[in-house]
PDB file of C-alpha atoms in Angstrom:
ATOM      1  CA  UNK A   1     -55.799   2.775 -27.117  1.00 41.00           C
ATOM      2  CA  UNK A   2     -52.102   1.617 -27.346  1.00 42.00           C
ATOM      3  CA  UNK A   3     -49.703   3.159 -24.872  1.00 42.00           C
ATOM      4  CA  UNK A   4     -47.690   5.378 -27.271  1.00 45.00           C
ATOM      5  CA  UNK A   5     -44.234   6.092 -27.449  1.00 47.00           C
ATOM      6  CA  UNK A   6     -43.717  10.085 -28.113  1.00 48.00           C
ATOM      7  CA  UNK A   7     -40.448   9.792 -28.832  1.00 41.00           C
ATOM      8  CA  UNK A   8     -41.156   7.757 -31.689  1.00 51.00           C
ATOM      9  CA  UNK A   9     -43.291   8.340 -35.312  1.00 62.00           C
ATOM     10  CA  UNK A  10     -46.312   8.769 -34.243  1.00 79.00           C
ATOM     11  CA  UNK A  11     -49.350   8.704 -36.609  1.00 92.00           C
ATOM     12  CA  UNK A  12     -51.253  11.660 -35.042  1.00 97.00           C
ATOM     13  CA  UNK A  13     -54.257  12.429 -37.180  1.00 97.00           C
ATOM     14  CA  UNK A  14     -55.854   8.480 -36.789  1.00 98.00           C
ATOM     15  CA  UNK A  15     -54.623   9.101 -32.553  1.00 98.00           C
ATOM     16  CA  UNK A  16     -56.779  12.536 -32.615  1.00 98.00           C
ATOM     17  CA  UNK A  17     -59.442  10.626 -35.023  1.00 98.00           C
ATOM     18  CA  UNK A  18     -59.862   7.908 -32.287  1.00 98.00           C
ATOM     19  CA  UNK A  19     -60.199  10.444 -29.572  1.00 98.00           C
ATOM     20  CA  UNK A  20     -62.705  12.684 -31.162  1.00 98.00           C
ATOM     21  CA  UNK A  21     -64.958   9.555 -31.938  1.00 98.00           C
ATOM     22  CA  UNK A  22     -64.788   8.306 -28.644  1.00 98.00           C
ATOM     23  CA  UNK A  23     -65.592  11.612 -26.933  1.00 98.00           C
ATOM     24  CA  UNK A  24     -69.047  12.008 -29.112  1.00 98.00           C
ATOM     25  CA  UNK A  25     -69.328   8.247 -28.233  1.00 98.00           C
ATOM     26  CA  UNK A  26     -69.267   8.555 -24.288  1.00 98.00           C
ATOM     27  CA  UNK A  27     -70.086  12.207 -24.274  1.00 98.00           C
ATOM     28  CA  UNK A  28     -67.951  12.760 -20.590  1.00 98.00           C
ATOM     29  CA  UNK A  29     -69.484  14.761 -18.482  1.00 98.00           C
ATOM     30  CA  UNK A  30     -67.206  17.863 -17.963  1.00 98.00           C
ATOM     31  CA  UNK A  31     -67.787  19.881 -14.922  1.00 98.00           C
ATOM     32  CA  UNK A  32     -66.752  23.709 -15.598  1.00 98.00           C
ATOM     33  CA  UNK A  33     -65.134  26.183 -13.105  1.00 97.00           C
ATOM     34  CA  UNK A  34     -64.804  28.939 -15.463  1.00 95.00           C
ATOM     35  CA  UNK A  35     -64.949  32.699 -16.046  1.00 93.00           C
ATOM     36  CA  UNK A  36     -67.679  34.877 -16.652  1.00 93.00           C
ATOM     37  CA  UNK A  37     -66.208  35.682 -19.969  1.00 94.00           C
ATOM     38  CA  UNK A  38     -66.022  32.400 -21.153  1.00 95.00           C
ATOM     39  CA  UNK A  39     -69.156  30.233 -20.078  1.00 96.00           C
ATOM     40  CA  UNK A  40     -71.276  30.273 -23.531  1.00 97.00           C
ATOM     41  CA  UNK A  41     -68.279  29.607 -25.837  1.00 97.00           C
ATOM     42  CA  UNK A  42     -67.076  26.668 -23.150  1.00 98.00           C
ATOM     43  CA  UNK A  43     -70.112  25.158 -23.102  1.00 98.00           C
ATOM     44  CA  UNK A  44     -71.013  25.946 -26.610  1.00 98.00           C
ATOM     45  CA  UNK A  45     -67.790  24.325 -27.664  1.00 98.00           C
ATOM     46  CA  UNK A  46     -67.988  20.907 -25.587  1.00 98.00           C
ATOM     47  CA  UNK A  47     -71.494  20.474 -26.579  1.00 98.00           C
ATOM     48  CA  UNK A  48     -70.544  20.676 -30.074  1.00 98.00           C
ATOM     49  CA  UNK A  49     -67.479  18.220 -29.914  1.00 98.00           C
ATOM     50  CA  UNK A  50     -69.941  15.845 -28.003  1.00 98.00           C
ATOM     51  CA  UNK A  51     -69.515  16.334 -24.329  1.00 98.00           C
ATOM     52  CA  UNK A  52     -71.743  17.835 -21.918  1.00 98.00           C
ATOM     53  CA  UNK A  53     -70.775  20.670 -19.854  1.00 98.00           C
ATOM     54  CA  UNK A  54     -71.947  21.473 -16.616  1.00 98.00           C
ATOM     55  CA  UNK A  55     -71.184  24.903 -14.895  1.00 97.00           C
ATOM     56  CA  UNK A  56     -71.274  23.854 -11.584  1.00 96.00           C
ATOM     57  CA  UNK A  57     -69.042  26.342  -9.023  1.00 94.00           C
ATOM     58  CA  UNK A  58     -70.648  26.653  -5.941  1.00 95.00           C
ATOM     59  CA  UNK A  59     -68.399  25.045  -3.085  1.00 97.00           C
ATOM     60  CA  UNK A  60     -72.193  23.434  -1.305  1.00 97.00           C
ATOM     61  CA  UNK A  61     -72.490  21.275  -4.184  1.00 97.00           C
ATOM     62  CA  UNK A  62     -68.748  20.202  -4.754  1.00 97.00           C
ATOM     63  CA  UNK A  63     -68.645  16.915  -2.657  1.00 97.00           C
ATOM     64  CA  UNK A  64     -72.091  16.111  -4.018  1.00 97.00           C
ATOM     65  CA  UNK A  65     -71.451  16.769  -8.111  1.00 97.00           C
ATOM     66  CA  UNK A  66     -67.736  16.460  -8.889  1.00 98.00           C
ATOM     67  CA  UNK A  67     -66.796  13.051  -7.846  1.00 97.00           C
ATOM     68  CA  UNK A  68     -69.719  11.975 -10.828  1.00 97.00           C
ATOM     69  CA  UNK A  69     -67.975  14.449 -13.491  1.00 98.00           C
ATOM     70  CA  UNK A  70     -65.884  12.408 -15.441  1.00 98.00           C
ATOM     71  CA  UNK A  71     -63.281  15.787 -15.862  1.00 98.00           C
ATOM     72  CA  UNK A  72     -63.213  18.843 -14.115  1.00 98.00           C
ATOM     73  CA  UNK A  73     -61.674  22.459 -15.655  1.00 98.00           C
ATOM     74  CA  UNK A  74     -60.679  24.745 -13.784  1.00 98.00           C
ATOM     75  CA  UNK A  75     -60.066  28.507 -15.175  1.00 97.00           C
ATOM     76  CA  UNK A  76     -59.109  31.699 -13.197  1.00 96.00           C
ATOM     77  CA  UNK A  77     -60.416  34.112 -15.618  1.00 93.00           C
ATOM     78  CA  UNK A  78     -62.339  35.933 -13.190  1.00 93.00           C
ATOM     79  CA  UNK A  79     -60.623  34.682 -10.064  1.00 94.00           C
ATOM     80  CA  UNK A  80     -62.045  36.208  -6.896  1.00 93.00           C
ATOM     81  CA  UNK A  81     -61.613  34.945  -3.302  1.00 94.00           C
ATOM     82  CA  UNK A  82     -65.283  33.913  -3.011  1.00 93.00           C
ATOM     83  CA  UNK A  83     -64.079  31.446  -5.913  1.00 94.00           C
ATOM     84  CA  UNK A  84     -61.176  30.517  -4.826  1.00 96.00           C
ATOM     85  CA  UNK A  85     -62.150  27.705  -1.901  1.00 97.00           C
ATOM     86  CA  UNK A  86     -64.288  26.136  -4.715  1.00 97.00           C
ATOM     87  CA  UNK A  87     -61.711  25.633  -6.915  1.00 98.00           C
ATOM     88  CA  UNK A  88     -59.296  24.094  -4.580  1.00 98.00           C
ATOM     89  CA  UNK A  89     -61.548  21.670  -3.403  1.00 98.00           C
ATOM     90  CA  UNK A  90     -63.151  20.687  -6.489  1.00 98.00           C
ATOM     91  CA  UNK A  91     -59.438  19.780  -7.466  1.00 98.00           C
ATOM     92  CA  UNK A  92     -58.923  17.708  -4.406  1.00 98.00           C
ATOM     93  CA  UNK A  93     -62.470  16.249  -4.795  1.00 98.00           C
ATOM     94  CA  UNK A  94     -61.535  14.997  -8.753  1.00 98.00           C
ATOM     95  CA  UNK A  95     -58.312  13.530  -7.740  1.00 96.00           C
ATOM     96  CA  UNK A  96     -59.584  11.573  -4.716  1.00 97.00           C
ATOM     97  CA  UNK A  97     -62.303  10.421  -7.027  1.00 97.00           C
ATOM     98  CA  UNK A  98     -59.398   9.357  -9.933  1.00 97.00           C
ATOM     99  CA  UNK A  99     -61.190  12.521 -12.338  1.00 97.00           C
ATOM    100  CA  UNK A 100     -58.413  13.970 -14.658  1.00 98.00           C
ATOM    101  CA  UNK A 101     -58.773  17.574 -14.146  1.00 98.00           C
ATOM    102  CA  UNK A 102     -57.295  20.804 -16.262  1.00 98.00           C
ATOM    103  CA  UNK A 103     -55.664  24.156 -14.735  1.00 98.00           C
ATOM    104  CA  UNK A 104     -55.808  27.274 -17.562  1.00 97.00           C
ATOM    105  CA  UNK A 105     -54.074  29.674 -15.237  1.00 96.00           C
ATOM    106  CA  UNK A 106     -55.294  32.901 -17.215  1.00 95.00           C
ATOM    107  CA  UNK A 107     -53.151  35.745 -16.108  1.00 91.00           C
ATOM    108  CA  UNK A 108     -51.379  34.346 -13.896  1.00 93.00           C
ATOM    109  CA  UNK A 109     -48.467  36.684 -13.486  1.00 88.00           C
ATOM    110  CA  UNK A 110     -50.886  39.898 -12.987  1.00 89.00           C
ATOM    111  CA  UNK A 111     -51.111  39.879  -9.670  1.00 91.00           C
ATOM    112  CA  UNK A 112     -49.811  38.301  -6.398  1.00 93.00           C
ATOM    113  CA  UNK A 113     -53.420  37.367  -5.417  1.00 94.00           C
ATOM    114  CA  UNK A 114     -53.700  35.512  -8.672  1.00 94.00           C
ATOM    115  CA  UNK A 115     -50.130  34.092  -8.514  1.00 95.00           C
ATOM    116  CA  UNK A 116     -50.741  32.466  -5.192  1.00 95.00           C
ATOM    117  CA  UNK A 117     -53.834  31.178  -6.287  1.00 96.00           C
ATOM    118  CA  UNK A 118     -52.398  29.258  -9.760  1.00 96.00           C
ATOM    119  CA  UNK A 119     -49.252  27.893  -7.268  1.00 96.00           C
ATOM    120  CA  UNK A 120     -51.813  26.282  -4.930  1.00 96.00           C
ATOM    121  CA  UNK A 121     -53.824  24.972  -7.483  1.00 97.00           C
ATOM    122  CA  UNK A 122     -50.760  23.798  -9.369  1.00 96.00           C
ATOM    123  CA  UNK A 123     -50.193  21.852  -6.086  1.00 95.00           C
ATOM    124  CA  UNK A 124     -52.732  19.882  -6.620  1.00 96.00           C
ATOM    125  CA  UNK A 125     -51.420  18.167  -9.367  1.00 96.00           C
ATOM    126  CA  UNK A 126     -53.532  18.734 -12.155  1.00 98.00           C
ATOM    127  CA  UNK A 127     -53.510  16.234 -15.223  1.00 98.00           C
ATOM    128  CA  UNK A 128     -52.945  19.208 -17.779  1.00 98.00           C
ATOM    129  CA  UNK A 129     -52.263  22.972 -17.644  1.00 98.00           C
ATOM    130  CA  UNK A 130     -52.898  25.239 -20.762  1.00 98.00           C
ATOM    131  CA  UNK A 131     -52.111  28.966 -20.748  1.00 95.00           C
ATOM    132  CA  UNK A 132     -50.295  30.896 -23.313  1.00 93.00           C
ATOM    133  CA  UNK A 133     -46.733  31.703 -23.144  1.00 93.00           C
ATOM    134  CA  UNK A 134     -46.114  34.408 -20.655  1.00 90.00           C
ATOM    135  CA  UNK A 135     -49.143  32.698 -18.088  1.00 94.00           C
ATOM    136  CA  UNK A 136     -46.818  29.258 -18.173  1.00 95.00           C
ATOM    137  CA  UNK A 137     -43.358  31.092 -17.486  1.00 94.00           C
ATOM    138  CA  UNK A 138     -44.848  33.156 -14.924  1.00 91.00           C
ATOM    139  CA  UNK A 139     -45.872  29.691 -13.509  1.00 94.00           C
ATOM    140  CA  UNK A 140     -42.930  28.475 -14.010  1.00 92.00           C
ATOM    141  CA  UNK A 141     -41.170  31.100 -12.314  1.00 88.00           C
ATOM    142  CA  UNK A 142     -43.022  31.603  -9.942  1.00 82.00           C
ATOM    143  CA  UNK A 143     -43.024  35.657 -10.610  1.00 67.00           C
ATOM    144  CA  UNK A 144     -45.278  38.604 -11.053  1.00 65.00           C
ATOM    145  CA  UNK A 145     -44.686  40.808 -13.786  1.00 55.00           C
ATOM    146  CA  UNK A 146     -45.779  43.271 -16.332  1.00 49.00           C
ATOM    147  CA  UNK A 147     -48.324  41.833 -18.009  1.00 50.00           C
ATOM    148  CA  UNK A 148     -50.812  42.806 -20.476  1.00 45.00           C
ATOM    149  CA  UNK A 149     -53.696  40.920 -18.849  1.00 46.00           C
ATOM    150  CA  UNK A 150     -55.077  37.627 -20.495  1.00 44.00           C
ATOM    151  CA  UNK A 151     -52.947  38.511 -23.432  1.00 45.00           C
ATOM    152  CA  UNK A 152     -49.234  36.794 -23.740  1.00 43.00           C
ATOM    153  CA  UNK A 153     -46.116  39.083 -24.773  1.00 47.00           C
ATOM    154  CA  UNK A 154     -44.377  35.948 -25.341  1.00 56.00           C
ATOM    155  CA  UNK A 155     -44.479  33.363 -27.977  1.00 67.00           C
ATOM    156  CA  UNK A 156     -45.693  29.542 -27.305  1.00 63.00           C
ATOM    157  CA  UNK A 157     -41.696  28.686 -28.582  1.00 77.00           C
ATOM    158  CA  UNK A 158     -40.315  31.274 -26.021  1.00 78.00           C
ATOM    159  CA  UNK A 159     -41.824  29.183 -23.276  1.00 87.00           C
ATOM    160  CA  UNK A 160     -40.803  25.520 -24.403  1.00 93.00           C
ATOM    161  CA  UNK A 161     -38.732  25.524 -21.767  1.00 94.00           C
ATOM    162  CA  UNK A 162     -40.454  26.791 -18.923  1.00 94.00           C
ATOM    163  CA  UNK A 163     -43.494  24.741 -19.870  1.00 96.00           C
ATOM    164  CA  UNK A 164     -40.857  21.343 -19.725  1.00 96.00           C
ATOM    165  CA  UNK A 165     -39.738  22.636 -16.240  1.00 95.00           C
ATOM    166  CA  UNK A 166     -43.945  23.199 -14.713  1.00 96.00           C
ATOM    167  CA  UNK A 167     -44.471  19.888 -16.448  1.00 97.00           C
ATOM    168  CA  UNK A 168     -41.577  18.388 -14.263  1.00 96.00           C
ATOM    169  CA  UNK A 169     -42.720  19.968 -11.426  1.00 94.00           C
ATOM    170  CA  UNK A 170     -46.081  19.757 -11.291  1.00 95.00           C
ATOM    171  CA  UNK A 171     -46.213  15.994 -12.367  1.00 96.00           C
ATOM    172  CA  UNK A 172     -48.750  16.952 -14.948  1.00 97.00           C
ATOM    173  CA  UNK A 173     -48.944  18.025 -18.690  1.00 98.00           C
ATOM    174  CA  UNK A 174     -48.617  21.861 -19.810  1.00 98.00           C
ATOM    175  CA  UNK A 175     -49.695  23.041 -23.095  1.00 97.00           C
ATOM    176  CA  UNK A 176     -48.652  26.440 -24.379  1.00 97.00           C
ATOM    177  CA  UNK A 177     -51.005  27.773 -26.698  1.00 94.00           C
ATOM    178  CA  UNK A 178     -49.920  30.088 -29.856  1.00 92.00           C
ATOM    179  CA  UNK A 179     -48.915  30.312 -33.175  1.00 92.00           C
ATOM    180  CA  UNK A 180     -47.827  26.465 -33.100  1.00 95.00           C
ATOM    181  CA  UNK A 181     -49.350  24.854 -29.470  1.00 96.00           C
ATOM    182  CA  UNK A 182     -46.472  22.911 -27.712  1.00 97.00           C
ATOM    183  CA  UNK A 183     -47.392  20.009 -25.684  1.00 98.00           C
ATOM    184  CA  UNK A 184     -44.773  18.678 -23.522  1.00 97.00           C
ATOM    185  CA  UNK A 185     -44.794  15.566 -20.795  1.00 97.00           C
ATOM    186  CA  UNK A 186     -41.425  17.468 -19.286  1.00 96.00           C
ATOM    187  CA  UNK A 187     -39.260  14.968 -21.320  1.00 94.00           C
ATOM    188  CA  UNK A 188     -41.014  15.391 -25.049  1.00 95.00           C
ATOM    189  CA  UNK A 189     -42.300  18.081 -26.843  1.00 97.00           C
ATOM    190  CA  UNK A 190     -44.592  18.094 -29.581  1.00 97.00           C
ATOM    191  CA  UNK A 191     -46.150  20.685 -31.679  1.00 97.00           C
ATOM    192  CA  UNK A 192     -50.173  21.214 -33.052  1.00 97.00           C
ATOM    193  CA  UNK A 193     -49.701  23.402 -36.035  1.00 97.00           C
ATOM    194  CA  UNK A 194     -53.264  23.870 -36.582  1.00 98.00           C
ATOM    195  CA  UNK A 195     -55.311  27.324 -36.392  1.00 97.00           C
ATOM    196  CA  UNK A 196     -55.696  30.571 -37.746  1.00 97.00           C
ATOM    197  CA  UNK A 197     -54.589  33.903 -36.760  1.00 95.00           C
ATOM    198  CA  UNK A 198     -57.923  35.342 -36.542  1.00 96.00           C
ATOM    199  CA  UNK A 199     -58.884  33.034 -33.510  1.00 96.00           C
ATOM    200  CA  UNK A 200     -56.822  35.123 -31.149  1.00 92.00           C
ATOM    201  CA  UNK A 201     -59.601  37.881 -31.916  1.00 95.00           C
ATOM    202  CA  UNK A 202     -62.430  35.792 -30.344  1.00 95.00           C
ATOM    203  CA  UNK A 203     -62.642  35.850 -26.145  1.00 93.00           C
ATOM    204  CA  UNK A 204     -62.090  33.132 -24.800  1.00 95.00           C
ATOM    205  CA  UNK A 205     -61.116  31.188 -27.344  1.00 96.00           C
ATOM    206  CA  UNK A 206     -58.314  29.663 -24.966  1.00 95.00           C
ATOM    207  CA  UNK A 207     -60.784  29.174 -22.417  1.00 96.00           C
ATOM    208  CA  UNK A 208     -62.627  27.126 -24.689  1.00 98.00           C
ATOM    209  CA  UNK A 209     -59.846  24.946 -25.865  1.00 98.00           C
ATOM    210  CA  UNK A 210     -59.062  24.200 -22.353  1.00 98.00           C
ATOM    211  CA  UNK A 211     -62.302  23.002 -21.775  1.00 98.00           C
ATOM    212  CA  UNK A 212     -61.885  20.570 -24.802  1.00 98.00           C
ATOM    213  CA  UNK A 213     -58.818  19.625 -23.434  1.00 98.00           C
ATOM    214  CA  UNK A 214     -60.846  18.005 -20.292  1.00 98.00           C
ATOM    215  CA  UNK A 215     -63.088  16.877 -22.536  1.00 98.00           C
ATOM    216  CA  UNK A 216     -60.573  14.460 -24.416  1.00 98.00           C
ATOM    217  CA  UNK A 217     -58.481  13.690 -21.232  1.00 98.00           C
ATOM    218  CA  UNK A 218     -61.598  12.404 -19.770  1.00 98.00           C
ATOM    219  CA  UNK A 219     -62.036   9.728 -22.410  1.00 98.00           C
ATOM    220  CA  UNK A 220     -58.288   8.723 -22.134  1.00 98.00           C
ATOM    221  CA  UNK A 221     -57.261   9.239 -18.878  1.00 97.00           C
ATOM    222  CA  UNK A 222     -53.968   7.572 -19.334  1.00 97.00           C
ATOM    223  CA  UNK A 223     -52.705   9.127 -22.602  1.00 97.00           C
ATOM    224  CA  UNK A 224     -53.032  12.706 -21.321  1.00 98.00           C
ATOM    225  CA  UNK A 225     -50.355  13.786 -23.404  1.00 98.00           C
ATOM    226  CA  UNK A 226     -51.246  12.045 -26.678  1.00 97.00           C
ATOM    227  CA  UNK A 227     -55.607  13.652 -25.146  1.00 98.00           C
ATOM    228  CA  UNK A 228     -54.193  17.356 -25.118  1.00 98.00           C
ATOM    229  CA  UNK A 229     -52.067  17.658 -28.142  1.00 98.00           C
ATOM    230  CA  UNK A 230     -55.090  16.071 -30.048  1.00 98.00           C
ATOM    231  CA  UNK A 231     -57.556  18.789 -28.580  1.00 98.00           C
ATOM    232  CA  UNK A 232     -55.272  21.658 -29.667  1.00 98.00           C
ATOM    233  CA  UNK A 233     -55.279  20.431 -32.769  1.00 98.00           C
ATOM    234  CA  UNK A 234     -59.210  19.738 -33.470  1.00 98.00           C
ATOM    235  CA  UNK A 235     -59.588  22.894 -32.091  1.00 98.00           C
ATOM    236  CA  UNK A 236     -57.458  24.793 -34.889  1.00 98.00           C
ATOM    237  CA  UNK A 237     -58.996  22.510 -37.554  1.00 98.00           C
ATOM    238  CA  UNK A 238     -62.162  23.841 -36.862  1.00 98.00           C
ATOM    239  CA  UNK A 239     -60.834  27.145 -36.923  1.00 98.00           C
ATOM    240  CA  UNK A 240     -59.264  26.958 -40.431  1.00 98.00           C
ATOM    241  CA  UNK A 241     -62.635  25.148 -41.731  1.00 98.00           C
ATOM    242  CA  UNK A 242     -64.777  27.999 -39.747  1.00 98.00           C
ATOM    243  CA  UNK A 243     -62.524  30.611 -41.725  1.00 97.00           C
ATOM    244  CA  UNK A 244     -62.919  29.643 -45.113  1.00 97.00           C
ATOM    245  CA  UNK A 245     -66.654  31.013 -44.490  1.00 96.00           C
ATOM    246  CA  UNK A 246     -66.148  33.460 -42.031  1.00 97.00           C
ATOM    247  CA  UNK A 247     -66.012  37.281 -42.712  1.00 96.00           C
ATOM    248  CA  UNK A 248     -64.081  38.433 -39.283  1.00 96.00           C
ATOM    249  CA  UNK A 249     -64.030  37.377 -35.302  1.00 97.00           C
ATOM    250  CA  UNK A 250     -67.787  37.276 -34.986  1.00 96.00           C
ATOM    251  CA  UNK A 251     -68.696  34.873 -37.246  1.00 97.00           C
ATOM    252  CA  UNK A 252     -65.840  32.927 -37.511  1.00 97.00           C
ATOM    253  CA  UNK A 253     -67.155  32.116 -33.885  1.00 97.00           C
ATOM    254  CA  UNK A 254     -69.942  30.748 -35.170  1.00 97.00           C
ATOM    255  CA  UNK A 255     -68.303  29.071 -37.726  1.00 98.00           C
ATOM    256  CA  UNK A 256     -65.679  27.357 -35.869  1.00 98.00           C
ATOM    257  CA  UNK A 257     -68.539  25.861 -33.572  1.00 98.00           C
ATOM    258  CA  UNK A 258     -70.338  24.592 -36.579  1.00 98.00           C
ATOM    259  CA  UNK A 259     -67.072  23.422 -37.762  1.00 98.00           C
ATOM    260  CA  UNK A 260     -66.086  21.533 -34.290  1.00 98.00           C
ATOM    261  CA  UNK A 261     -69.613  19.853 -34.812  1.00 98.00           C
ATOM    262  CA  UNK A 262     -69.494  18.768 -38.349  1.00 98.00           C
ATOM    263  CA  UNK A 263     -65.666  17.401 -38.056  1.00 98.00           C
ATOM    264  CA  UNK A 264     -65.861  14.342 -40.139  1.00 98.00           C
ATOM    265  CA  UNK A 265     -62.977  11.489 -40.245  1.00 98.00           C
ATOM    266  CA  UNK A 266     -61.951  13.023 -43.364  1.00 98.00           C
ATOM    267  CA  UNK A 267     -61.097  16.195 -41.996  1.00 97.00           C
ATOM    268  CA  UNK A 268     -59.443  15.285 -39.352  1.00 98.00           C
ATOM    269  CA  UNK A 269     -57.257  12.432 -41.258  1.00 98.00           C
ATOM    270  CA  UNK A 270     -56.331  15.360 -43.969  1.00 98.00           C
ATOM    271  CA  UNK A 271     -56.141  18.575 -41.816  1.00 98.00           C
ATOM    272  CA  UNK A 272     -54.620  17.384 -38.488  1.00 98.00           C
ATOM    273  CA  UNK A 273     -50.587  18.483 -38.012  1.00 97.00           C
ATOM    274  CA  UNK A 274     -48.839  17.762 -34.917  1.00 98.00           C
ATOM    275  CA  UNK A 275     -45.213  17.456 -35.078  1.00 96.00           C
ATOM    276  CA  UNK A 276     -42.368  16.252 -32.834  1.00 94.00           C
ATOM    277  CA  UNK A 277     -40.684  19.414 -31.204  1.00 92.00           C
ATOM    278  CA  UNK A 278     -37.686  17.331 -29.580  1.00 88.00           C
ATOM    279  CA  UNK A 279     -35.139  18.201 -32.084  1.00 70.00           C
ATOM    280  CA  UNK A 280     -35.862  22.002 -32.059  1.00 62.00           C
ATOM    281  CA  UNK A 281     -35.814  21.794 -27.868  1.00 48.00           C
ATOM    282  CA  UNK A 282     -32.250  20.050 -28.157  1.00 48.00           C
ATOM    283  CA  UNK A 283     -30.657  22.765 -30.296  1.00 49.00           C
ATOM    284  CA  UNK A 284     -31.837  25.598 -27.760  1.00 48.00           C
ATOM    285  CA  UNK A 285     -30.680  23.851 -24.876  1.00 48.00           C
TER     286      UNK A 285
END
């Protein structure tokens, strides 16, 4: 693929096309360091896009398994300190091997156990971190707070800035998931407009979209940003598809993974929306 200018037009839907091809193509070998919560719908959801997921978090078999993942994810759902060690070397095991890997810092601003434990992994420099809006300005901030656990209290445009800052900070890209997903490389921002309300009433949901994330990044390395932005937006186009048959949360999980499966070029060329954010970001500033 093209190196591609963000700051320019950018044709999105063919770029996410492309991506989504390739991944079911190559089917990348994702390794998962996730949550209890979230392990079926993670590995549900990268086995439907194409990938193949492997929940491997045991710290014995990191030097051994990671450096053949072609992406590693990293979530801190469920953090505990038994975990912990494991995740930090895993990281430093996928960059020595040059494996993108992706940081969804899930609550991160709960507690000072969990803040710690996002700040060192943040220091070493993942390729992409995805939370929601209050999980990246906690982050960003650096600060514990009141929370209301994995849920955000703040809107994915109420953290533009804060997610530009991590991304400048941490080297890496940060995605704020919400209403419209912002993507920013800490210089551009753009927006995936896809998705439906009703996805915010499935668990893990973000967990799962993380995990795609890695997925895509793994297949394009070096267009992370152009990787995640695409991911977000699959992701909601298989949640408005899995809607339009779905009765409520439970089978609209079901839905959107048959969705995610069945994505055809069409769909994607039609239903994909990502959108430069740049000239909203300038007026705030």
């Amino acid at each position: 693929m093209e190196q591609i200018n963000v700051s320019e037009h950018i044709e999105w839907a063919p770029v996410a096309w492309t991506l989504l091809a390739k991944l079911r193509l190559e089917s990348p070998l994702v390794q998962c360091i996730t949550n209890f919560v979230s392990m079926d719908i993670v590995a549900n959801t990268l086995l439907s896009a194409g990938a193949s997921p492997a929940m491997i978090h045991s710290i014995e078999e990191i030097p051994d398994f990671t450096p053949h993942a072609h992406a590693l994810c990293i979530n801190t759902g469920t953090l505990s300190p038994d975990w912990l060690p494991a995740m930090k070397v895993a990281a430093e095991v996928a960059t020595a091997s040059g494996k993108p890997w992706v940081l969804d810092p899930v609550a991160a601003g709960a507690s000072g156990f969990r803040m710690r434990a996002c700040l060192e992994l943040v220091q070493r420099k993942p390729t992409v971190i995805r939370g929601n809006g209050s999980e990246i300005i906690a982050l960003s901030k650096a600060s514990v707070g009141t929370t209301k656990g994995v849920d955000s209290t703040h809107e994915s445009m109420d953290a533009m800035e804060a997610a530009k800052s991590l991304a400048q900070a941490s080297g890496g890209i940060v995605a704020v998931s919400g209403a419209v997903d912002v993507v920013t490389d800490g210089q551009h921002v753009v927006g995936a407009h896809n998705g439906v309300p009703t996805m915010q009433k499935i668990t893990a949901t973000g967990c799962a979209v993380t995990a795609l994330i890695a997925a895509f990044v793994a297949v394009d390395p070096l267009h992370a940003f152009e990787a995640t932005a695409s991911a977000l937006s699959i992701f909601g186009v298989a949640g408005e598809m899995g809607m339009e048959t779905a009765k409520g949360p439970s089978s609209l999980r079901m839905h959107l993974i048959d969705s995610l499966y069945g994505l055809d070029q069409a769909d994607v060329l039609s239903r994909v929306k990502i959108t430069s954010l740049d000239e909203i970001r300038s007026s705030v500033n």
